[in-house]
Short mmCIF file of C-alpha atoms and ligand atoms in Angstrom, two decimals:
data_model
loop_
_atom_site.label_atom_id
_atom_site.label_comp_id
_atom_site.label_asym_id
_atom_site.label_seq_id
_atom_site.Cartn_x
_atom_site.Cartn_y
_atom_site.Cartn_z
CA UNK A 1 -2.02 -15.92 58.02
CA UNK A 2 -5.42 -16.91 56.69
CA UNK A 3 -6.36 -13.29 56.02
CA UNK A 4 -3.01 -12.70 54.26
CA UNK A 5 -3.70 -15.67 51.96
CA UNK A 6 -7.22 -14.41 51.37
CA UNK A 7 -5.91 -10.93 50.45
CA UNK A 8 -3.30 -12.41 48.12
CA UNK A 9 -5.99 -14.51 46.44
CA UNK A 10 -8.20 -11.42 45.94
CA UNK A 11 -5.25 -9.46 44.53
CA UNK A 12 -4.45 -12.35 42.16
CA UNK A 13 -8.06 -12.50 40.92
CA UNK A 14 -8.15 -8.71 40.45
CA UNK A 15 -4.89 -8.87 38.48
CA UNK A 16 -6.38 -11.59 36.22
CA UNK A 17 -9.49 -9.43 35.64
CA UNK A 18 -7.25 -6.43 34.82
CA UNK A 19 -5.30 -8.52 32.30
CA UNK A 20 -8.49 -9.76 30.60
CA UNK A 21 -10.03 -6.26 30.43
CA UNK A 22 -6.82 -4.76 29.15
CA UNK A 23 -6.47 -7.39 26.41
CA UNK A 24 -10.11 -6.94 25.37
CA UNK A 25 -9.66 -3.16 25.24
CA UNK A 26 -6.58 -3.54 23.03
CA UNK A 27 -8.41 -5.85 20.65
CA UNK A 28 -11.40 -3.51 20.38
CA UNK A 29 -9.30 -0.37 19.83
CA UNK A 30 -6.92 -2.15 17.44
CA UNK A 31 -6.57 -0.61 13.96
CA UNK A 32 -6.02 -2.43 10.68
CA UNK A 33 -5.23 -1.01 7.25
CA UNK A 34 -7.43 -2.36 4.47
CA UNK A 35 -7.90 0.74 2.31
CA UNK A 36 -6.22 4.18 2.21
CA UNK A 37 -9.57 5.59 3.37
CA UNK A 38 -9.16 3.84 6.72
CA UNK A 39 -7.09 6.88 7.70
CA UNK A 40 -8.32 10.47 7.68
CA UNK A 41 -6.35 13.09 5.77
CA UNK A 42 -5.07 14.40 9.14
CA UNK A 43 -3.90 10.89 10.11
CA UNK A 44 -2.14 10.50 6.75
CA UNK A 45 -0.42 13.85 7.27
CA UNK A 46 0.73 12.75 10.72
CA UNK A 47 1.97 9.44 9.30
CA UNK A 48 3.99 11.27 6.65
CA UNK A 49 5.36 13.63 9.32
CA UNK A 50 6.56 10.58 11.26
CA UNK A 51 8.13 9.10 8.10
CA UNK A 52 9.93 12.41 7.45
CA UNK A 53 11.19 12.43 11.03
CA UNK A 54 12.44 8.85 10.63
CA UNK A 55 14.35 9.90 7.50
CA UNK A 56 15.90 12.83 9.38
CA UNK A 57 16.58 10.98 12.66
CA UNK A 58 16.88 7.21 12.01
CA UNK A 59 18.74 6.48 15.27
CA UNK A 60 15.84 7.86 17.32
CA UNK A 61 13.65 5.00 16.00
CA UNK A 62 16.15 2.15 15.87
CA UNK A 63 14.85 0.42 19.03
CA UNK A 64 11.21 1.52 18.84
CA UNK A 65 10.02 -2.02 18.10
CA UNK A 66 12.46 -4.00 20.25
CA UNK A 67 10.80 -7.30 21.13
CA UNK A 68 8.06 -6.96 18.49
CA UNK A 69 7.52 -9.36 15.58
CA UNK A 70 6.05 -8.62 12.14
CA UNK A 71 4.57 -11.53 10.16
CA UNK A 72 4.60 -11.24 6.37
CA UNK A 73 1.98 -13.60 4.90
CA UNK A 74 2.41 -13.37 1.15
CA UNK A 75 0.20 -15.67 -0.92
CA UNK A 76 1.37 -13.82 -4.07
CA UNK A 77 4.89 -12.89 -5.25
CA UNK A 78 6.44 -9.60 -4.13
CA UNK A 79 9.83 -7.96 -3.99
CA UNK A 80 9.25 -4.37 -2.80
CA UNK A 81 6.29 -4.70 -0.49
CA UNK A 82 7.46 -7.73 1.45
CA UNK A 83 11.09 -6.70 1.66
CA UNK A 84 10.28 -3.11 2.55
CA UNK A 85 7.98 -4.30 5.35
CA UNK A 86 10.75 -6.54 6.60
CA UNK A 87 13.37 -3.81 6.28
CA UNK A 88 11.01 -1.41 8.06
CA UNK A 89 10.56 -3.73 11.05
CA UNK A 90 14.27 -4.58 11.21
CA UNK A 91 15.19 -0.87 11.15
CA UNK A 92 12.79 -0.33 14.04
CA UNK A 93 14.60 -2.98 16.07
CA UNK A 94 11.93 -5.66 15.65
CA UNK A 95 12.02 -9.10 14.04
CA UNK A 96 10.15 -10.72 11.17
CA UNK A 97 8.79 -14.12 10.19
CA UNK A 98 6.48 -15.32 7.45
CA UNK A 99 6.06 -17.06 4.12
CA UNK A 100 6.57 -15.68 0.63
CA UNK A 101 4.21 -17.88 -1.38
CA UNK A 102 1.04 -19.87 -0.83
CA UNK A 103 3.01 -22.96 -1.93
CA UNK A 104 5.31 -22.72 1.06
CA UNK A 105 2.43 -22.46 3.56
CA UNK A 106 -0.31 -24.79 4.78
CA UNK A 107 -2.68 -23.07 2.32
CA UNK A 108 -1.61 -25.92 0.00
CA UNK A 109 -3.18 -28.36 2.50
CA UNK A 110 -6.42 -26.38 2.48
CA UNK A 111 -5.96 -24.14 5.53
CA UNK A 112 -8.16 -21.05 5.36
CA UNK A 113 -6.95 -17.47 5.74
CA UNK A 114 -9.15 -17.22 8.87
CA UNK A 115 -7.38 -20.17 10.52
CA UNK A 116 -3.95 -19.02 9.40
CA UNK A 117 -4.35 -15.60 10.98
CA UNK A 118 -5.58 -17.12 14.26
CA UNK A 119 -2.40 -19.18 14.33
CA UNK A 120 -0.12 -16.30 13.35
CA UNK A 121 -1.76 -14.08 15.99
CA UNK A 122 -0.11 -16.38 18.56
CA UNK A 123 3.35 -15.78 17.09
CA UNK A 124 3.49 -12.16 15.97
CA UNK A 125 2.42 -8.65 17.01
CA UNK A 126 1.42 -7.33 13.58
CA UNK A 127 0.89 -8.84 10.14
CA UNK A 128 1.12 -7.74 6.50
CA UNK A 129 -0.86 -9.94 4.09
CA UNK A 130 -0.90 -10.10 0.30
CA UNK A 131 -3.46 -12.34 -1.36
CA UNK A 132 -4.70 -12.84 -4.94
CA UNK A 133 -8.34 -12.76 -3.79
CA UNK A 134 -10.06 -9.42 -3.17
CA UNK A 135 -11.13 -9.13 0.46
CA UNK A 136 -8.87 -11.89 1.88
CA UNK A 137 -6.98 -9.49 4.23
CA UNK A 138 -10.35 -8.21 5.49
CA UNK A 139 -11.43 -11.77 6.32
CA UNK A 140 -8.13 -12.14 8.19
CA UNK A 141 -8.62 -8.83 10.04
CA UNK A 142 -12.03 -9.97 11.28
CA UNK A 143 -10.50 -13.06 12.91
CA UNK A 144 -7.21 -11.54 14.03
CA UNK A 145 -6.11 -10.41 17.46
CA UNK A 146 -3.17 -8.47 15.94
CA UNK A 147 -3.30 -5.54 13.44
CA UNK A 148 -3.54 -6.70 9.82
CA UNK A 149 -2.22 -4.65 6.92
CA UNK A 150 -3.50 -5.28 3.41
CA UNK A 151 -0.34 -5.60 1.31
CA UNK A 152 -2.39 -5.96 -1.90
CA UNK A 153 -5.56 -7.97 -2.53
CA UNK A 154 -6.20 -9.04 -6.12
CA UNK A 155 -7.24 -6.12 -8.34
CA UNK A 156 -8.81 -4.31 -5.38
CA UNK A 157 -6.54 -2.23 -3.13
CA UNK A 158 -2.86 -1.76 -2.26
CA UNK A 159 -3.03 0.83 0.54
CA UNK A 160 0.64 0.79 1.54
CA UNK A 161 1.61 1.46 -2.07
CA UNK A 162 -0.73 4.44 -1.84
CA UNK A 163 0.96 5.61 1.35
CA UNK A 164 4.24 5.26 -0.55
CA UNK A 165 2.90 7.25 -3.50
CA UNK A 166 1.51 10.01 -1.27
CA UNK A 167 4.77 10.24 0.67
CA UNK A 168 6.68 10.50 -2.62
CA UNK A 169 4.36 13.16 -4.05
CA UNK A 170 4.52 15.20 -0.83
CA UNK A 171 8.32 14.93 -0.67
CA UNK A 172 9.03 15.61 -4.34
CA UNK A 173 6.14 17.90 -5.39
CA UNK A 174 5.46 19.51 -2.02
CA UNK A 175 1.67 19.44 -2.35
CA UNK A 176 -1.40 17.40 -3.30
CA UNK A 177 -3.79 20.17 -4.33
CA UNK A 178 -4.13 21.59 -7.87
CA UNK A 179 -2.34 18.72 -9.61
CA UNK A 180 -2.98 17.14 -13.00
CA UNK A 181 -2.18 13.46 -12.68
CA UNK A 182 -1.94 11.09 -15.61
CA UNK A 183 -2.43 7.40 -14.92
CA UNK A 184 -1.24 5.22 -17.74
CA UNK A 185 -1.42 1.51 -18.57
CA UNK A 186 -3.54 -1.14 -16.91
CA UNK A 187 -6.22 0.90 -15.18
CA UNK A 188 -8.67 -2.02 -15.12
CA UNK A 189 -6.78 -4.46 -12.91
CA UNK A 190 -4.27 -2.02 -11.41
CA UNK A 191 -4.96 -2.03 -7.67
CA UNK A 192 -2.29 0.63 -7.09
CA UNK A 193 -4.21 2.99 -9.38
CA UNK A 194 -7.55 2.22 -7.71
CA UNK A 195 -6.12 2.87 -4.26
CA UNK A 196 -4.30 6.06 -5.25
CA UNK A 197 -7.38 7.55 -6.91
CA UNK A 198 -9.43 6.91 -3.77
CA UNK A 199 -6.84 8.75 -1.67
CA UNK A 200 -6.24 11.70 -4.03
CA UNK A 201 -9.89 12.65 -4.46
CA UNK A 202 -9.82 13.98 -0.88
CA UNK A 203 -7.64 16.91 -1.99
CA UNK A 204 -8.61 20.14 -3.79
CA UNK A 205 -8.87 20.65 -7.54
CA UNK A 206 -7.49 17.32 -8.72
CA UNK A 207 -7.52 16.59 -12.45
CA UNK A 208 -7.02 13.01 -13.62
CA UNK A 209 -6.11 11.95 -17.14
CA UNK A 210 -6.68 8.22 -17.56
CA UNK A 211 -4.54 6.84 -20.38
CA UNK A 212 -5.25 3.24 -21.38
CA UNK A 213 -6.23 0.99 -24.26
CA UNK A 214 -10.00 0.44 -24.34
CA UNK A 215 -9.61 -3.10 -22.95
CA UNK A 216 -7.88 -1.79 -19.80
CA UNK A 217 -10.01 1.23 -18.96
CA UNK A 218 -10.78 2.22 -15.39
CA UNK A 219 -13.72 0.21 -13.93
CA UNK A 220 -17.13 1.89 -14.18
CA UNK A 221 -17.71 1.85 -10.42
CA UNK A 222 -14.68 4.12 -9.90
CA UNK A 223 -15.76 6.52 -12.63
CA UNK A 224 -19.26 6.67 -11.14
CA UNK A 225 -17.70 7.64 -7.81
CA UNK A 226 -15.62 10.36 -9.52
CA UNK A 227 -18.75 11.63 -11.31
CA UNK A 228 -20.37 12.20 -7.93
CA UNK A 229 -17.57 14.50 -6.71
CA UNK A 230 -17.34 18.28 -7.24
CA UNK A 231 -13.58 18.70 -6.68
CA UNK A 232 -12.38 16.23 -9.33
CA UNK A 233 -12.27 16.34 -13.12
CA UNK A 234 -11.19 13.49 -15.33
CA UNK A 235 -10.87 12.49 -18.96
CA UNK A 236 -9.99 9.25 -20.71
CA UNK A 237 -7.62 9.03 -23.66
CA UNK A 238 -5.65 6.29 -25.37
CA UNK A 239 -2.56 8.19 -26.66
CA UNK A 240 0.04 9.24 -24.09
CA UNK A 241 1.68 11.71 -26.52
CA UNK A 242 -1.54 13.72 -26.78
CA UNK A 243 -1.64 14.57 -23.05
CA UNK A 244 1.83 14.17 -21.56
CA UNK A 245 2.55 17.92 -21.92
CA UNK A 246 -0.32 18.80 -19.55
CA UNK A 247 0.70 16.54 -16.66
CA UNK A 248 2.30 17.37 -13.29
CA UNK A 249 2.64 13.68 -12.45
CA UNK A 250 2.68 10.66 -14.75
CA UNK A 251 1.89 7.43 -12.90
CA UNK A 252 2.90 4.55 -15.16
CA UNK A 253 1.72 0.98 -14.53
CA UNK A 254 2.60 -2.45 -15.80
CA UNK A 255 0.21 -4.52 -17.89
CA UNK A 256 -0.17 -7.40 -15.44
CA UNK A 257 0.20 -10.78 -17.08
CA UNK A 258 -1.10 -12.52 -13.92
CA UNK A 259 -4.52 -10.80 -14.18
CA UNK A 260 -5.22 -11.82 -17.83
CA UNK A 261 -7.39 -14.77 -18.72
CA UNK A 262 -5.57 -15.47 -21.97
CA UNK A 263 -1.98 -15.01 -23.11
CA UNK A 264 -3.01 -13.67 -26.54
CA UNK A 265 -4.66 -10.55 -25.04
CA UNK A 266 -1.68 -9.98 -22.77
CA UNK A 267 0.81 -10.19 -25.65
CA UNK A 268 -1.30 -7.77 -27.73
CA UNK A 269 -1.47 -5.16 -24.96
CA UNK A 270 1.77 -5.51 -23.02
CA UNK A 271 3.79 -2.98 -25.04
CA UNK A 272 0.95 -0.56 -25.71
CA UNK A 273 2.84 2.21 -23.85
CA UNK A 274 6.57 2.71 -23.68
CA UNK A 275 7.76 5.91 -22.00
CA UNK A 276 11.01 6.90 -23.67
CA UNK A 277 13.17 9.98 -24.25
CA UNK A 278 11.07 11.10 -27.22
CA UNK A 279 7.89 11.19 -25.12
CA UNK A 280 9.67 12.78 -22.14
CA UNK A 281 10.73 15.61 -24.48
CA UNK A 282 7.04 16.54 -24.75
CA UNK A 283 6.58 16.69 -20.95
CA UNK A 284 6.92 19.61 -18.53
CA UNK A 285 10.39 20.19 -17.07
CA UNK A 286 9.10 19.35 -13.59
CA UNK A 287 6.74 16.49 -14.43
CA UNK A 288 7.30 13.67 -11.96
CA UNK A 289 7.29 10.08 -13.29
CA UNK A 290 6.14 7.49 -10.77
CA UNK A 291 5.62 3.74 -11.08
CA UNK A 292 4.77 1.25 -8.32
CA UNK A 293 7.21 -1.21 -9.97
CA UNK A 294 8.05 -3.83 -11.09
CA UNK A 295 8.26 -2.42 -14.61
CA UNK A 296 8.61 -4.55 -17.69
CA UNK A 297 8.84 -2.48 -20.91
CA UNK A 298 6.56 0.44 -20.12
CA UNK A 299 9.39 2.73 -18.99
CA UNK A 300 12.53 2.58 -21.07
CA UNK A 301 15.66 2.39 -18.93
CA UNK A 302 17.02 5.29 -21.03
CA UNK A 303 15.03 7.71 -18.83
CA UNK A 304 16.17 6.28 -15.46
CA UNK A 305 18.73 9.09 -15.10
CA UNK A 306 16.25 11.82 -16.03
CA UNK A 307 15.76 13.98 -12.90
CA UNK A 308 12.00 13.67 -13.43
CA UNK A 309 12.15 9.86 -12.96
CA UNK A 310 11.00 9.35 -9.36
CA UNK A 311 10.29 5.62 -9.23
CA UNK A 312 13.42 4.42 -7.44
CA UNK A 313 13.17 7.22 -4.87
CA UNK A 314 9.52 6.14 -4.48
CA UNK A 315 10.65 2.65 -3.38
CA UNK A 316 12.76 4.14 -0.59
CA UNK A 317 9.96 6.39 0.64
CA UNK A 318 7.89 3.19 0.83
CA UNK A 319 10.12 1.74 3.51
CA UNK A 320 9.97 4.88 5.67
CA UNK A 321 6.21 5.22 5.44
CA UNK A 322 5.85 1.52 6.36
CA UNK A 323 8.03 2.16 9.42
CA UNK A 324 5.65 4.98 10.40
CA UNK A 325 2.66 2.70 9.76
CA UNK A 326 4.01 -0.12 11.95
CA UNK A 327 4.52 2.38 14.80
CA UNK A 328 1.01 3.74 14.40
CA UNK A 329 -0.72 0.37 14.31
CA UNK A 330 1.30 -0.88 17.29
CA UNK A 331 0.47 2.36 19.10
CA UNK A 332 4.14 3.11 19.74
CA UNK A 333 5.13 6.75 20.24
CA UNK A 334 8.79 7.74 19.98
N1 LIG B 401 4.85 -2.24 -5.89
C1 LIG B 401 4.71 -3.52 -5.48
O1 LIG B 401 3.68 -3.90 -4.89
O2 LIG B 401 5.78 -4.30 -5.79
P1 LIG B 401 5.93 -5.83 -5.36
O3 LIG B 401 4.87 -6.60 -6.13
O4 LIG B 401 7.31 -6.21 -5.73
O5 LIG B 401 5.66 -5.93 -3.90
#
């Protein structure tokens, strides 16, 4: 009897050691998504393949995340990103929890992002975080025991918007190489633009045309990076009409009121570009118009029914690529 108890005790201790080692291994091999460059081109291709398979076979994935919980920690407003993350998890059979503004969280009482993520790690299996401060999701990732996804940090990066944009370009243009891509609007603060440029430069023979008023030009550090690359050409212009005819893709962006220090500058620049039927008449027949949305005035609703307008299809691709991302970061194979 004594030896049976002794053996049981040893087995119990060994089981505890196995659990500890297994948990540690999971934490150390855990992936986060802070920037589009966190994934190789091959990994991005695989992610888009999964998203395409989800589109073709939704039922196959409808219980993939049974029992899993996604936390959405949004310290800044969002419609698409937060709801598409939630829709993605729900369509995978999982559940969601979270907050949609800093005001409705204990951030108002002074709780740090580092403490918040430690707490949320006890409740959820994966987390998407949006924050007005650059680097906040990275601080969270360093303290987290669950995968953290950067859902937009200040004017820095928005990697899941980039995954959305890549998925849309692949689905609607069929390629990434040999494209001339115009980026128009707020290129200074536009995190979607910064993230997308960093992802696209990994493809062959990319030409960028940066279209902005002088106050909202692309930051110097990004142009310096582009200058160091052999496979990328770029030019900067201020008039959309002068270049629209040369573009394969036109990526429009909103002038972001929330990033301006004074209202006067915002009012002066907010309607600098308005894409309308007259300008679309100058574009190629197969030019694709993308926009991360929300739009304000920069795309007239009169072109929403133009077959070249891809921005609402883009939103839907965003949900499918986020489903693929959740599966990847949770290490779930279907
Ligand atoms: N594109 C995007 O990030 O939209 P939301 O701000 O609505 O999430």
